C-alpha cells in the first residue's frame, strides 16, 4: 500500500481533473496553476482590505455605474453665443479612476449567468480572467457561498487604505495584469 502522502496527491489530482472537466467552453483566458494562485492571492488581499465586489449583480452594477477609466472634474467655462455670454460647466479629465480587475469562475452552470460579464469588461477596458473553480474563488474572497465573479478594486469603496497596503495591492495588481496581457496576446 502507498503512503498517506501518495493518497493525498492522487486525491488532489482527481479534484483538479474534476475541476477541469466542469469548465465552461467560454472560459478563456483561463489562468494556469501559477497565475491562478497569484490571482486568488490578490483576491484574498483585496478581501482583507475591503476592496472587493462579490457576485454577478454587484460586479455588473459597479462596471455599469462607473468610471470607465477617468474621473471627471467639473470646470466652469464661458462661451459667447449670439452676443450673450453663457456660463456652463464642462468636464475635463484629471486623473485615472480606481483600477479594477474582474475574476470569473469557469465552472458556472448555467453559463448564461455570466456570459455578459466579459463583454461589459471589454467595453469598460477592465482586464478579466477565468479561474477553474467557484469554490476556490469564494474561499479567496472570504465568503462561504460559491461566487461566480468578483471585481478587485485598488481603492476601497469607503474609507482609505494605508500607503503600505495600497502599494502592496497595486504591486500585485500590476504584476498580475502584465501576466494577463501576455496570456491574452498568446491566445490571439
PDB file of C-alpha atoms in Angstrom:
ATOM      1  CA  UNK A   1       0.000   0.000   0.000  1.00  0.00           C
ATOM      2  CA  UNK A   2       1.035   3.558  -0.646  1.00  0.00           C
ATOM      3  CA  UNK A   3       1.707   6.141   1.974  1.00  0.00           C
ATOM      4  CA  UNK A   4      -0.725   8.840   3.036  1.00  0.00           C
ATOM      5  CA  UNK A   5       1.092  11.493   1.039  1.00  0.00           C
ATOM      6  CA  UNK A   6       0.703   9.458  -2.160  1.00  0.00           C
ATOM      7  CA  UNK A   7      -3.018   9.029  -1.488  1.00  0.00           C
ATOM      8  CA  UNK A   8      -3.355  12.758  -0.870  1.00  0.00           C
ATOM      9  CA  UNK A   9      -1.545  13.528  -4.129  1.00  0.00           C
ATOM     10  CA  UNK A  10      -3.795  11.219  -6.153  1.00  0.00           C
ATOM     11  CA  UNK A  11      -6.892  12.676  -4.485  1.00  0.00           C
ATOM     12  CA  UNK A  12      -5.632  16.175  -5.308  1.00  0.00           C
ATOM     13  CA  UNK A  13      -5.077  15.180  -8.947  1.00  0.00           C
ATOM     14  CA  UNK A  14      -8.613  13.762  -9.125  1.00  0.00           C
ATOM     15  CA  UNK A  15     -10.050  17.016  -7.766  1.00  0.00           C
ATOM     16  CA  UNK A  16      -8.073  19.005 -10.333  1.00  0.00           C
ATOM     17  CA  UNK A  17      -9.349  16.723 -13.108  1.00  0.00           C
ATOM     18  CA  UNK A  18     -12.959  17.225 -11.994  1.00  0.00           C
ATOM     19  CA  UNK A  19     -12.468  20.998 -11.953  1.00  0.00           C
ATOM     20  CA  UNK A  20     -11.126  20.974 -15.498  1.00  0.00           C
ATOM     21  CA  UNK A  21     -13.966  18.780 -16.764  1.00  0.00           C
ATOM     22  CA  UNK A  22     -16.564  21.166 -15.315  1.00  0.00           C
ATOM     23  CA  UNK A  23     -15.156  24.207 -17.138  1.00  0.00           C
ATOM     24  CA  UNK A  24     -17.413  26.163 -19.461  1.00  0.00           C
ATOM     25  CA  UNK A  25     -16.389  26.392 -23.125  1.00  0.00           C
ATOM     26  CA  UNK A  26     -16.212  30.201 -22.981  1.00  0.00           C
ATOM     27  CA  UNK A  27     -13.726  30.231 -20.086  1.00  0.00           C
ATOM     28  CA  UNK A  28     -10.916  31.972 -21.948  1.00  0.00           C
ATOM     29  CA  UNK A  29      -8.433  33.370 -20.926  1.00  0.00           C
ATOM     30  CA  UNK A  30      -8.124  30.672 -18.288  1.00  0.00           C
ATOM     31  CA  UNK A  31      -5.450  31.133 -15.652  1.00  0.00           C
ATOM     32  CA  UNK A  32      -2.919  28.329 -15.320  1.00  0.00           C
ATOM     33  CA  UNK A  33      -1.893  26.945 -11.938  1.00  0.00           C
ATOM     34  CA  UNK A  34       0.694  29.606 -11.192  1.00  0.00           C
ATOM     35  CA  UNK A  35      -1.408  32.506 -12.459  1.00  0.00           C
ATOM     36  CA  UNK A  36      -4.460  31.119 -10.644  1.00  0.00           C
ATOM     37  CA  UNK A  37      -2.553  31.101  -7.341  1.00  0.00           C
ATOM     38  CA  UNK A  38      -1.450  34.706  -7.858  1.00  0.00           C
ATOM     39  CA  UNK A  39      -4.953  35.767  -8.850  1.00  0.00           C
ATOM     40  CA  UNK A  40      -6.529  34.152  -5.795  1.00  0.00           C
ATOM     41  CA  UNK A  41      -3.826  35.699  -3.604  1.00  0.00           C
ATOM     42  CA  UNK A  42      -4.739  39.137  -4.987  1.00  0.00           C
ATOM     43  CA  UNK A  43      -8.441  38.433  -4.356  1.00  0.00           C
ATOM     44  CA  UNK A  44      -7.638  37.359  -0.788  1.00  0.00           C
ATOM     45  CA  UNK A  45      -5.607  40.522  -0.151  1.00  0.00           C
ATOM     46  CA  UNK A  46      -8.359  42.695  -1.650  1.00  0.00           C
ATOM     47  CA  UNK A  47     -10.974  40.989   0.536  1.00  0.00           C
ATOM     48  CA  UNK A  48      -8.901  41.734   3.630  1.00  0.00           C
ATOM     49  CA  UNK A  49      -8.701  45.409   2.633  1.00  0.00           C
ATOM     50  CA  UNK A  50     -12.417  45.605   1.695  1.00  0.00           C
ATOM     51  CA  UNK A  51     -11.568  46.345  -1.960  1.00  0.00           C
ATOM     52  CA  UNK A  52     -13.756  43.628  -3.454  1.00  0.00           C
ATOM     53  CA  UNK A  53     -17.169  43.416  -5.117  1.00  0.00           C
ATOM     54  CA  UNK A  54     -18.681  39.920  -4.961  1.00  0.00           C
ATOM     55  CA  UNK A  55     -21.308  38.324  -7.166  1.00  0.00           C
ATOM     56  CA  UNK A  56     -22.663  38.999 -10.631  1.00  0.00           C
ATOM     57  CA  UNK A  57     -25.144  41.653  -9.532  1.00  0.00           C
ATOM     58  CA  UNK A  58     -22.596  43.755  -7.637  1.00  0.00           C
ATOM     59  CA  UNK A  59     -19.932  43.379 -10.315  1.00  0.00           C
ATOM     60  CA  UNK A  60     -22.254  44.369 -13.162  1.00  0.00           C
ATOM     61  CA  UNK A  61     -23.597  47.323 -11.179  1.00  0.00           C
ATOM     62  CA  UNK A  62     -20.092  48.533 -10.412  1.00  0.00           C
ATOM     63  CA  UNK A  63     -18.939  48.189 -14.027  1.00  0.00           C
ATOM     64  CA  UNK A  64     -22.011  49.915 -15.467  1.00  0.00           C
ATOM     65  CA  UNK A  65     -22.086  52.712 -12.921  1.00  0.00           C
ATOM     66  CA  UNK A  66     -18.790  53.746 -13.094  1.00  0.00           C
ATOM     67  CA  UNK A  67     -15.635  55.202 -14.001  1.00  0.00           C
ATOM     68  CA  UNK A  68     -14.741  53.761 -17.368  1.00  0.00           C
ATOM     69  CA  UNK A  69     -11.200  54.846 -16.770  1.00  0.00           C
ATOM     70  CA  UNK A  70     -11.361  58.539 -15.912  1.00  0.00           C
ATOM     71  CA  UNK A  71     -12.519  60.702 -13.054  1.00  0.00           C
ATOM     72  CA  UNK A  72     -14.110  63.845 -14.430  1.00  0.00           C
ATOM     73  CA  UNK A  73     -13.846  67.171 -12.643  1.00  0.00           C
ATOM     74  CA  UNK A  74     -16.293  69.991 -13.422  1.00  0.00           C
ATOM     75  CA  UNK A  75     -14.729  73.248 -14.616  1.00  0.00           C
ATOM     76  CA  UNK A  76     -16.646  76.479 -15.224  1.00  0.00           C
ATOM     77  CA  UNK A  77     -16.300  77.831 -18.758  1.00  0.00           C
ATOM     78  CA  UNK A  78     -17.575  80.888 -20.570  1.00  0.00           C
ATOM     79  CA  UNK A  79     -18.801  80.921 -24.146  1.00  0.00           C
ATOM     80  CA  UNK A  80     -20.040  83.773 -26.300  1.00  0.00           C
ATOM     81  CA  UNK A  81     -23.183  82.914 -28.225  1.00  0.00           C
ATOM     82  CA  UNK A  82     -25.225  85.475 -30.161  1.00  0.00           C
ATOM     83  CA  UNK A  83     -23.841  88.470 -28.252  1.00  0.00           C
ATOM     84  CA  UNK A  84     -24.620  86.822 -24.924  1.00  0.00           C
ATOM     85  CA  UNK A  85     -22.114  85.283 -22.589  1.00  0.00           C
ATOM     86  CA  UNK A  86     -23.319  81.919 -21.375  1.00  0.00           C
ATOM     87  CA  UNK A  87     -21.721  80.148 -18.454  1.00  0.00           C
ATOM     88  CA  UNK A  88     -21.716  76.354 -18.392  1.00  0.00           C
ATOM     89  CA  UNK A  89     -19.823  73.552 -16.803  1.00  0.00           C
ATOM     90  CA  UNK A  90     -17.538  71.362 -18.849  1.00  0.00           C
ATOM     91  CA  UNK A  91     -15.728  68.240 -17.742  1.00  0.00           C
ATOM     92  CA  UNK A  92     -12.030  67.680 -18.047  1.00  0.00           C
ATOM     93  CA  UNK A  93     -10.049  64.515 -17.474  1.00  0.00           C
ATOM     94  CA  UNK A  94      -7.969  64.871 -14.370  1.00  0.00           C
ATOM     95  CA  UNK A  95      -6.785  61.530 -13.061  1.00  0.00           C
ATOM     96  CA  UNK A  96      -7.238  57.836 -13.535  1.00  0.00           C
ATOM     97  CA  UNK A  97     -10.103  56.105 -11.769  1.00  0.00           C
ATOM     98  CA  UNK A  98      -9.554  53.262  -9.332  1.00  0.00           C
ATOM     99  CA  UNK A  99      -8.066  50.362 -11.245  1.00  0.00           C
ATOM    100  CA  UNK A 100     -10.171  47.214 -11.457  1.00  0.00           C
ATOM    101  CA  UNK A 101      -9.750  43.536 -12.329  1.00  0.00           C
ATOM    102  CA  UNK A 102     -12.582  41.062 -12.868  1.00  0.00           C
ATOM    103  CA  UNK A 103     -12.063  37.431 -11.844  1.00  0.00           C
ATOM    104  CA  UNK A 104     -14.678  34.993 -13.156  1.00  0.00           C
ATOM    105  CA  UNK A 105     -15.203  31.364 -12.166  1.00  0.00           C
ATOM    106  CA  UNK A 106     -15.055  28.940 -15.078  1.00  0.00           C
ATOM    107  CA  UNK A 107     -17.307  26.209 -13.726  1.00  0.00           C
ATOM    108  CA  UNK A 108     -20.607  28.089 -13.582  1.00  0.00           C
ATOM    109  CA  UNK A 109     -23.769  26.299 -14.581  1.00  0.00           C
ATOM    110  CA  UNK A 110     -25.849  27.563 -16.355  1.00  0.00           C
ATOM    111  CA  UNK A 111     -23.261  29.596 -18.221  1.00  0.00           C
ATOM    112  CA  UNK A 112     -25.862  32.213 -19.209  1.00  0.00           C
ATOM    113  CA  UNK A 113     -25.462  33.743 -15.759  1.00  0.00           C
ATOM    114  CA  UNK A 114     -22.045  35.210 -16.595  1.00  0.00           C
ATOM    115  CA  UNK A 115     -21.859  35.389 -20.392  1.00  0.00           C
ATOM    116  CA  UNK A 116     -22.434  39.157 -20.411  1.00  0.00           C
ATOM    117  CA  UNK A 117     -19.710  39.975 -17.859  1.00  0.00           C
ATOM    118  CA  UNK A 118     -16.688  39.626 -20.218  1.00  0.00           C
ATOM    119  CA  UNK A 119     -18.420  41.853 -22.774  1.00  0.00           C
ATOM    120  CA  UNK A 120     -19.018  44.551 -20.152  1.00  0.00           C
ATOM    121  CA  UNK A 121     -15.396  44.262 -19.043  1.00  0.00           C
ATOM    122  CA  UNK A 122     -14.108  44.684 -22.582  1.00  0.00           C
ATOM    123  CA  UNK A 123     -16.304  47.745 -23.151  1.00  0.00           C
ATOM    124  CA  UNK A 124     -15.038  49.323 -19.934  1.00  0.00           C
ATOM    125  CA  UNK A 125     -11.377  48.345 -20.568  1.00  0.00           C
ATOM    126  CA  UNK A 126     -11.248  46.175 -17.464  1.00  0.00           C
ATOM    127  CA  UNK A 127      -8.967  43.133 -17.654  1.00  0.00           C
ATOM    128  CA  UNK A 128     -10.631  39.836 -16.773  1.00  0.00           C
ATOM    129  CA  UNK A 129      -9.512  36.275 -16.221  1.00  0.00           C
ATOM    130  CA  UNK A 130     -11.202  32.948 -15.553  1.00  0.00           C
ATOM    131  CA  UNK A 131     -10.206  30.665 -12.686  1.00  0.00           C
ATOM    132  CA  UNK A 132     -11.197  26.980 -12.675  1.00  0.00           C
ATOM    133  CA  UNK A 133     -13.327  26.845  -9.517  1.00  0.00           C
ATOM    134  CA  UNK A 134     -16.060  28.993  -7.985  1.00  0.00           C
ATOM    135  CA  UNK A 135     -15.382  27.371  -4.606  1.00  0.00           C
ATOM    136  CA  UNK A 136     -11.730  28.470  -4.652  1.00  0.00           C
ATOM    137  CA  UNK A 137     -12.807  31.960  -5.680  1.00  0.00           C
ATOM    138  CA  UNK A 138     -15.252  32.107  -2.753  1.00  0.00           C
ATOM    139  CA  UNK A 139     -12.583  30.938  -0.287  1.00  0.00           C
ATOM    140  CA  UNK A 140     -10.181  33.602  -1.518  1.00  0.00           C
ATOM    141  CA  UNK A 141     -12.931  36.237  -1.358  1.00  0.00           C
ATOM    142  CA  UNK A 142     -13.746  35.346   2.267  1.00  0.00           C
ATOM    143  CA  UNK A 143     -17.299  34.104   1.609  1.00  0.00           C
ATOM    144  CA  UNK A 144     -18.938  30.821   2.488  1.00  0.00           C
ATOM    145  CA  UNK A 145     -21.072  30.542  -0.647  1.00  0.00           C
ATOM    146  CA  UNK A 146     -19.550  29.791  -4.065  1.00  0.00           C
ATOM    147  CA  UNK A 147     -19.032  33.007  -6.022  1.00  0.00           C
ATOM    148  CA  UNK A 148     -19.442  33.437  -9.787  1.00  0.00           C
ATOM    149  CA  UNK A 149     -17.253  36.505 -10.150  1.00  0.00           C
ATOM    150  CA  UNK A 150     -15.502  39.213  -8.164  1.00  0.00           C
ATOM    151  CA  UNK A 151     -14.245  42.671  -9.049  1.00  0.00           C
ATOM    152  CA  UNK A 152     -10.954  43.675  -7.433  1.00  0.00           C
ATOM    153  CA  UNK A 153     -10.523  47.397  -6.768  1.00  0.00           C
ATOM    154  CA  UNK A 154      -7.271  49.068  -5.744  1.00  0.00           C
ATOM    155  CA  UNK A 155      -9.114  51.563  -3.547  1.00  0.00           C
ATOM    156  CA  UNK A 156     -11.885  50.670  -1.088  1.00  0.00           C
ATOM    157  CA  UNK A 157     -15.372  51.979  -1.740  1.00  0.00           C
ATOM    158  CA  UNK A 158     -15.480  53.556   1.719  1.00  0.00           C
ATOM    159  CA  UNK A 159     -12.566  54.969   3.638  1.00  0.00           C
ATOM    160  CA  UNK A 160      -8.907  54.951   2.728  1.00  0.00           C
ATOM    161  CA  UNK A 161      -6.096  52.429   2.769  1.00  0.00           C
ATOM    162  CA  UNK A 162      -2.733  52.995   4.338  1.00  0.00           C
ATOM    163  CA  UNK A 163       0.039  53.775   1.875  1.00  0.00           C
ATOM    164  CA  UNK A 164       1.831  50.466   2.509  1.00  0.00           C
ATOM    165  CA  UNK A 165      -1.290  48.345   1.950  1.00  0.00           C
ATOM    166  CA  UNK A 166      -2.204  50.303  -1.162  1.00  0.00           C
ATOM    167  CA  UNK A 167       1.317  49.861  -2.575  1.00  0.00           C
ATOM    168  CA  UNK A 168       1.195  46.088  -1.962  1.00  0.00           C
ATOM    169  CA  UNK A 169      -2.212  45.787  -3.600  1.00  0.00           C
ATOM    170  CA  UNK A 170      -1.167  47.953  -6.543  1.00  0.00           C
ATOM    171  CA  UNK A 171       2.090  45.998  -6.980  1.00  0.00           C
ATOM    172  CA  UNK A 172       0.246  42.669  -7.045  1.00  0.00           C
ATOM    173  CA  UNK A 173      -2.301  44.133  -9.433  1.00  0.00           C
ATOM    174  CA  UNK A 174       0.378  45.448 -11.815  1.00  0.00           C
ATOM    175  CA  UNK A 175       2.221  42.122 -11.834  1.00  0.00           C
ATOM    176  CA  UNK A 176      -0.991  40.206 -12.492  1.00  0.00           C
ATOM    177  CA  UNK A 177      -2.188  42.486 -15.287  1.00  0.00           C
ATOM    178  CA  UNK A 178       1.162  42.207 -17.075  1.00  0.00           C
ATOM    179  CA  UNK A 179       0.892  38.410 -16.961  1.00  0.00           C
ATOM    180  CA  UNK A 180      -2.725  38.623 -18.137  1.00  0.00           C
ATOM    181  CA  UNK A 181      -1.755  40.753 -21.113  1.00  0.00           C
ATOM    182  CA  UNK A 182       0.904  38.173 -22.039  1.00  0.00           C
ATOM    183  CA  UNK A 183      -1.707  35.420 -21.735  1.00  0.00           C
ATOM    184  CA  UNK A 184      -4.199  37.325 -23.881  1.00  0.00           C
ATOM    185  CA  UNK A 185      -1.544  38.064 -26.523  1.00  0.00           C
ATOM    186  CA  UNK A 186      -0.578  34.396 -26.704  1.00  0.00           C
ATOM    187  CA  UNK A 187      -4.229  33.460 -27.309  1.00  0.00           C
ATOM    188  CA  UNK A 188      -4.677  35.672 -30.350  1.00  0.00           C
TER     189      UNK A 188
END
